[in-house]
Amino acid sequence: MIKRTGLQAFFANNRREVLISIMTVVAIGIVGSFLVLTKAAGSTAASEAESGSRSANASLVSDTSASGNSAVKFGAPSGSPVTCNLNATTANFAAQVTAASAGQTICLATGNYGTWAGVNKAITISAASGASPTMKFTFTSGDNGFTLDRIGGLGGTISNATNITIQNGTFTSTVEVDGASTNNIRISHNNVLWPASSGGPNAKIILNESVTPTAGTVASPSVIVEYNDIQNGDLDGVHIGGGAGLIVRYNRFKNLCDAGSNHTDNIQFEGGREVLISGNLVYAAQSCNTQGITSFDGGTNGVIIENNVVDIPRDWEIELYSDKNSIVRHNTIVWRAAPYSGFGHATGIIDFENKSGDPAGTGTHAYDNVAFISVVSPTTVTSDHNTNPSTVTFVGGVNSTTHDGFLLTAGSAGHLAASDGTDTGIYAIGNVTYGPLP
């Protein structure tokens, strides 16, 4: 899916020049760590990459407004016990769905419920106490208003369905969501842990890999992917093929490693607008070759990438190609000294450029990050109030396992140095439960 050679070659051929530039930034101790690489566009001819962007008024839309002014929202389930109005087995499940009234909960006994085609009814389908039901799904036009809660063996497709929540479950295969009429789909607090391998779909969660993508906004999203624990295997974590109205927030991505034919990205764009990527924790061990938040094929316009921690063994931990009008702000890109990365270099870079033959990226603003900012001409980026990642200290240390562990200490470089008067890098989201609530 992604093979990068152009920028790697540039670093290999110009390593001394790049290291001198980085060392100069460190030596003068400025907050704005801005590494401009003026190598001709031809140096990226053979590279593949992906990008995230946001429209010109992107600064008016943030996760605060999309979340109802609360950084962490667990929603209705909040670990409360299930009240069963009806009980079902594999033998009478369909009849119980027909019998259920709006607002009621059907509790499932252990068993394989096959592939459910959904319903147009405001009901909840949940596991009975102590039970382990499994189910695949195919939801389409007319399916509306229901919740799947605490179900195992999940996977399937959602297209042109509305007002559906899948929560507190366990996925064992890919979920794909698309459709111009799709609205208010929420995939929340699930375990997405199966050891996926290349050979089928290229991601665990696929959004808009079709000719009929979603058409929402960040303020009124078509799909929200939140609070999920996404680990293991060599598929992408979340793959965004295009469309609009997508929010990917407060998820943990861990050890999604490039081990097979797939070139693994934690979050990958092939296009998109009105997309928010916020509050995620992206981690991979040094032995895990992977890519962070990426867009190598352009087509993104109107993306906010905000308040994410990325700590992976790759020089460039956010990579945006041919990106237009994005906002990339308040992210913490963890720096680790050479030869930590898979290319034998240090890490800690947000990279902006374009493939040879593709349009240059324009209009993007990168600010208030803890990161080096790399820009390869002819792409242009406005960059300010970014902090050299090799100079900061974190409240939880550099090996923190939580998002908020990467907040800056009071004595760190970047403390109170952001354009808004706060710290550069991430801001707090509080205690987050990844995966199912108890």
GROMACS .gro file of N, CA, C and O in nm, residues 53-54 61-63 66 158 176-180 182-187 205-210 212-226 238-249 251 267-278 280 300-305:
model
  284
   53SER      N    1  -0.609   1.712   0.558
   53SER     CA    2  -0.624   1.856   0.542
   53SER      C    3  -0.757   1.905   0.593
   53SER      O    4  -0.846   1.828   0.621
   54ARG      N    5  -0.766   2.037   0.603
   54ARG     CA    6  -0.887   2.099   0.654
   54ARG      C    7  -0.915   2.228   0.582
   54ARG      O    8  -0.823   2.295   0.542
   61VAL      N    9  -1.368   2.499   1.364
   61VAL     CA   10  -1.426   2.371   1.403
   61VAL      C   11  -1.321   2.296   1.483
   61VAL      O   12  -1.211   2.274   1.436
   62SER      N   13  -1.356   2.256   1.604
   62SER     CA   14  -1.260   2.183   1.687
   62SER      C   15  -1.332   2.069   1.755
   62SER      O   16  -1.454   2.058   1.752
   63ASP      N   17  -1.254   1.982   1.822
   63ASP     CA   18  -1.316   1.871   1.890
   63ASP      C   19  -1.399   1.917   2.009
   63ASP      O   20  -1.490   1.849   2.051
   66ALA      N   21  -1.735   1.974   1.864
   66ALA     CA   22  -1.794   1.848   1.819
   66ALA      C   23  -1.832   1.759   1.935
   66ALA      O   24  -1.915   1.672   1.921
  158ILE      N   25  -2.164  -0.132   0.678
  158ILE     CA   26  -2.270  -0.035   0.706
  158ILE      C   27  -2.271   0.063   0.590
  158ILE      O   28  -2.171   0.130   0.563
  176GLU      N   29  -1.663  -0.205   0.752
  176GLU     CA   30  -1.655  -0.106   0.645
  176GLU      C   31  -1.781  -0.018   0.649
  176GLU      O   32  -1.892  -0.070   0.654
  177VAL      N   33  -1.759   0.114   0.645
  177VAL     CA   34  -1.870   0.209   0.651
  177VAL      C   35  -1.860   0.304   0.532
  177VAL      O   36  -1.753   0.361   0.506
  178ASP      N   37  -1.970   0.323   0.460
  178ASP     CA   38  -1.974   0.420   0.351
  178ASP      C   39  -2.119   0.458   0.325
  178ASP      O   40  -2.208   0.421   0.400
  179GLY      N   41  -2.142   0.532   0.218
  179GLY     CA   42  -2.277   0.565   0.177
  179GLY      C   43  -2.312   0.711   0.197
  179GLY      O   44  -2.295   0.767   0.306
  180ALA      N   45  -2.361   0.774   0.091
  180ALA     CA   46  -2.391   0.917   0.095
  180ALA      C   47  -2.500   0.951   0.196
  180ALA      O   48  -2.507   1.064   0.245
  182THR      N   49  -2.544   0.774   0.483
  182THR     CA   50  -2.502   0.728   0.615
  182THR      C   51  -2.493   0.846   0.711
  182THR      O   52  -2.438   0.951   0.678
  183ASN      N   53  -2.548   0.829   0.831
  183ASN     CA   54  -2.545   0.940   0.927
  183ASN      C   55  -2.548   0.888   1.069
  183ASN      O   56  -2.620   0.792   1.102
  184ASN      N   57  -2.468   0.950   1.154
  184ASN     CA   58  -2.468   0.923   1.298
  184ASN      C   59  -2.443   0.775   1.328
  184ASN      O   60  -2.516   0.712   1.404
  185ILE      N   61  -2.336   0.723   1.271
  185ILE     CA   62  -2.288   0.589   1.304
  185ILE      C   63  -2.178   0.605   1.408
  185ILE      O   64  -2.083   0.681   1.388
  186ARG      N   65  -2.190   0.534   1.519
  186ARG     CA   66  -2.093   0.547   1.628
  186ARG      C   67  -2.035   0.409   1.661
  186ARG      O   68  -2.109   0.317   1.696
  187ILE      N   69  -1.903   0.398   1.649
  187ILE     CA   70  -1.830   0.275   1.683
  187ILE      C   71  -1.746   0.309   1.805
  187ILE      O   72  -1.645   0.378   1.795
  205ILE      N   73  -1.071  -0.098   1.038
  205ILE     CA   74  -1.188  -0.012   1.024
  205ILE      C   75  -1.169   0.069   0.896
  205ILE      O   76  -1.072   0.144   0.883
  206ILE      N   77  -1.259   0.052   0.801
  206ILE     CA   78  -1.249   0.118   0.671
  206ILE      C   79  -1.365   0.216   0.657
  206ILE      O   80  -1.482   0.177   0.668
  207LEU      N   81  -1.332   0.340   0.631
  207LEU     CA   82  -1.434   0.443   0.611
  207LEU      C   83  -1.425   0.496   0.469
  207LEU      O   84  -1.322   0.550   0.428
  208ASN      N   85  -1.530   0.475   0.393
  208ASN     CA   86  -1.545   0.536   0.259
  208ASN      C   87  -1.448   0.483   0.154
  208ASN      O   88  -1.393   0.559   0.075
  209GLU      N   89  -1.428   0.356   0.152
  209GLU     CA   90  -1.350   0.296   0.042
  209GLU      C   91  -1.448   0.255  -0.067
  209GLU      O   92  -1.463   0.138  -0.102
  210SER      N   93  -1.523   0.354  -0.120
  210SER     CA   94  -1.625   0.325  -0.220
  210SER      C   95  -1.651   0.451  -0.301
  210SER      O   96  -1.600   0.558  -0.271
  212THR      N   97  -1.941   0.590  -0.321
  212THR     CA   98  -2.049   0.665  -0.258
  212THR      C   99  -2.011   0.694  -0.112
  212THR      O  100  -2.061   0.632  -0.020
  213PRO      N  101  -1.921   0.791  -0.090
  213PRO     CA  102  -1.874   0.819   0.045
  213PRO      C  103  -1.974   0.898   0.128
  213PRO      O  104  -2.072   0.951   0.077
  214THR      N  105  -1.947   0.905   0.257
  214THR     CA  106  -2.031   0.984   0.346
  214THR      C  107  -2.018   1.132   0.315
  214THR      O  108  -1.922   1.177   0.253
  215ALA      N  109  -2.116   1.211   0.364
  215ALA     CA  110  -2.123   1.352   0.325
  215ALA      C  111  -2.159   1.442   0.443
  215ALA      O  112  -2.228   1.542   0.426
  216GLY      N  113  -2.112   1.411   0.562
  216GLY     CA  114  -2.143   1.493   0.678
  216GLY      C  115  -2.043   1.605   0.698
  216GLY      O  116  -1.967   1.643   0.609
  217THR      N  117  -2.041   1.659   0.820
  217THR     CA  118  -1.945   1.760   0.862
  217THR      C  119  -1.889   1.720   0.998
  217THR      O  120  -1.940   1.629   1.063
  218VAL      N  121  -1.785   1.791   1.043
  218VAL     CA  122  -1.733   1.762   1.176
  218VAL      C  123  -1.836   1.798   1.282
  218VAL      O  124  -1.852   1.729   1.382
  219ALA      N  125  -1.910   1.907   1.261
  219ALA     CA  126  -2.013   1.947   1.357
  219ALA      C  127  -2.132   1.852   1.356
  219ALA      O  128  -2.200   1.836   1.458
  220SER      N  129  -2.159   1.788   1.243
  220SER     CA  130  -2.269   1.692   1.231
  220SER      C  131  -2.216   1.568   1.159
  220SER      O  132  -2.239   1.548   1.040
  221PRO      N  133  -2.142   1.483   1.230
  221PRO     CA  134  -2.065   1.376   1.164
  221PRO      C  135  -2.150   1.260   1.115
  221PRO      O  136  -2.253   1.226   1.172
  222SER      N  137  -2.102   1.200   1.008
  222SER     CA  138  -2.161   1.076   0.958
  222SER      C  139  -2.116   0.957   1.040
  222SER      O  140  -2.194   0.864   1.065
  223VAL      N  141  -1.988   0.957   1.079
  223VAL     CA  142  -1.930   0.843   1.151
  223VAL      C  143  -1.838   0.895   1.260
  223VAL      O  144  -1.756   0.985   1.237
  224ILE      N  145  -1.851   0.837   1.380
  224ILE     CA  146  -1.758   0.862   1.489
  224ILE      C  147  -1.696   0.729   1.531
  224ILE      O  148  -1.768   0.634   1.562
  225VAL      N  149  -1.564   0.726   1.534
  225VAL     CA  150  -1.489   0.609   1.582
  225VAL      C  151  -1.415   0.656   1.707
  225VAL      O  152  -1.324   0.739   1.699
  226GLU      N  153  -1.452   0.604   1.825
  226GLU     CA  154  -1.400   0.661   1.948
  226GLU      C  155  -1.380   0.556   2.057
  226GLU      O  156  -1.453   0.457   2.064
  238VAL      N  157  -0.726   0.251   1.109
  238VAL     CA  158  -0.840   0.316   1.043
  238VAL      C  159  -0.793   0.367   0.908
  238VAL      O  160  -0.693   0.438   0.898
  239HIS      N  161  -0.865   0.329   0.803
  239HIS     CA  162  -0.831   0.368   0.666
  239HIS      C  163  -0.945   0.454   0.612
  239HIS      O  164  -1.060   0.408   0.604
  240ILE      N  165  -0.913   0.579   0.578
  240ILE     CA  166  -1.014   0.673   0.530
  240ILE      C  167  -0.996   0.692   0.380
  240ILE      O  168  -0.897   0.750   0.335
  241GLY      N  169  -1.090   0.643   0.302
  241GLY     CA  170  -1.079   0.649   0.157
  241GLY      C  171  -1.125   0.780   0.097
  241GLY      O  172  -1.104   0.805  -0.022
  242GLY      N  173  -1.188   0.864   0.175
  242GLY     CA  174  -1.240   0.992   0.127
  242GLY      C  175  -1.365   1.029   0.204
  242GLY      O  176  -1.384   0.987   0.318
  243GLY      N  177  -1.451   1.106   0.140
  243GLY     CA  178  -1.576   1.144   0.204
  243GLY      C  179  -1.559   1.256   0.304
  243GLY      O  180  -1.455   1.322   0.312
  244ALA      N  181  -1.663   1.278   0.383
  244ALA     CA  182  -1.666   1.391   0.476
  244ALA      C  183  -1.746   1.354   0.600
  244ALA      O  184  -1.824   1.260   0.600
  245GLY      N  185  -1.724   1.433   0.706
  245GLY     CA  186  -1.800   1.413   0.828
  245GLY      C  187  -1.754   1.296   0.910
  245GLY      O  188  -1.836   1.218   0.960
  246LEU      N  189  -1.623   1.283   0.929
  246LEU     CA  190  -1.566   1.170   1.003
  246LEU      C  191  -1.489   1.221   1.125
  246LEU      O  192  -1.413   1.317   1.115
  247ILE      N  193  -1.509   1.156   1.238
  247ILE     CA  194  -1.433   1.186   1.359
  247ILE      C  195  -1.369   1.057   1.409
  247ILE      O  196  -1.438   0.957   1.429
  248VAL      N  197  -1.238   1.061   1.429
  248VAL     CA  198  -1.163   0.949   1.486
  248VAL      C  199  -1.094   1.006   1.609
  248VAL      O  200  -0.998   1.082   1.598
  249ARG      N  201  -1.143   0.971   1.728
  249ARG     CA  202  -1.094   1.037   1.848
  249ARG      C  203  -1.082   0.939   1.965
  249ARG      O  204  -1.158   0.843   1.978
  251ASN      N  205  -0.889   0.703   2.058
  251ASN     CA  206  -0.860   0.561   2.040
  251ASN      C  207  -0.714   0.534   2.075
  251ASN      O  208  -0.629   0.622   2.066
  267ILE      N  209  -0.336   0.533   1.107
  267ILE     CA  210  -0.448   0.606   1.049
  267ILE      C  211  -0.402   0.655   0.912
  267ILE      O  212  -0.305   0.729   0.901
  268GLN      N  213  -0.472   0.613   0.808
  268GLN     CA  214  -0.432   0.647   0.672
  268GLN      C  215  -0.545   0.715   0.596
  268GLN      O  216  -0.660   0.671   0.601
  269PHE      N  217  -0.511   0.822   0.526
  269PHE     CA  218  -0.604   0.888   0.435
  269PHE      C  219  -0.570   0.854   0.290
  269PHE      O  220  -0.454   0.848   0.254
  270GLU      N  221  -0.674   0.839   0.209
  270GLU     CA  222  -0.660   0.848   0.064
  270GLU      C  223  -0.733   0.970   0.011
  270GLU      O  224  -0.730   0.998  -0.109
  271GLY      N  225  -0.799   1.041   0.097
  271GLY     CA  226  -0.873   1.161   0.063
  271GLY      C  227  -0.958   1.197   0.183
  271GLY      O  228  -0.951   1.134   0.288
  272GLY      N  229  -1.038   1.301   0.169
  272GLY     CA  230  -1.129   1.338   0.276
  272GLY      C  231  -1.130   1.487   0.302
  272GLY      O  232  -1.034   1.558   0.275
  273ARG      N  233  -1.242   1.532   0.354
  273ARG     CA  234  -1.258   1.671   0.397
  273ARG      C  235  -1.353   1.671   0.516
  273ARG      O  236  -1.425   1.573   0.539
  274GLU      N  237  -1.351   1.777   0.594
  274GLU     CA  238  -1.431   1.780   0.716
  274GLU      C  239  -1.408   1.652   0.798
  274GLU      O  240  -1.500   1.577   0.830
  275VAL      N  241  -1.281   1.628   0.831
  275VAL     CA  242  -1.242   1.512   0.910
  275VAL      C  243  -1.163   1.561   1.030
  275VAL      O  244  -1.076   1.647   1.018
  276LEU      N  245  -1.191   1.505   1.147
  276LEU     CA  246  -1.120   1.538   1.270
  276LEU      C  247  -1.051   1.414   1.324
  276LEU      O  248  -1.116   1.311   1.347
  277ILE      N  249  -0.920   1.422   1.345
  277ILE     CA  250  -0.841   1.316   1.408
  277ILE      C  251  -0.789   1.376   1.539
  277ILE      O  252  -0.703   1.464   1.536
  278SER      N  253  -0.839   1.332   1.653
  278SER     CA  254  -0.811   1.403   1.778
  278SER      C  255  -0.800   1.309   1.897
  278SER      O  256  -0.878   1.213   1.910
  280ASN      N  257  -0.595   1.082   1.996
  280ASN     CA  258  -0.556   0.941   1.984
  280ASN      C  259  -0.415   0.920   2.039
  280ASN      O  260  -0.331   1.009   2.037
  300THR      N  261  -0.695   1.520   0.023
  300THR     CA  262  -0.749   1.563   0.152
  300THR      C  263  -0.758   1.715   0.156
  300THR      O  264  -0.665   1.785   0.118
  301ASN      N  265  -0.868   1.763   0.206
  301ASN     CA  266  -0.890   1.908   0.212
  301ASN      C  267  -0.992   1.936   0.321
  301ASN      O  268  -1.110   1.905   0.307
  302GLY      N  269  -0.947   1.990   0.431
  302GLY     CA  270  -1.038   2.020   0.541
  302GLY      C  271  -1.025   1.924   0.656
  302GLY      O  272  -1.125   1.887   0.717
  303VAL      N  273  -0.902   1.884   0.690
  303VAL     CA  274  -0.880   1.790   0.799
  303VAL      C  275  -0.815   1.863   0.916
  303VAL      O  276  -0.725   1.944   0.897
  304ILE      N  277  -0.862   1.834   1.036
  304ILE     CA  278  -0.794   1.878   1.158
  304ILE      C  279  -0.726   1.757   1.220
  304ILE      O  280  -0.790   1.654   1.244
  305ILE      N  281  -0.595   1.769   1.245
  305ILE     CA  282  -0.520   1.667   1.319
  305ILE      C  283  -0.472   1.736   1.446
  305ILE      O  284  -0.385   1.823   1.441
   0.00000   0.00000   0.00000
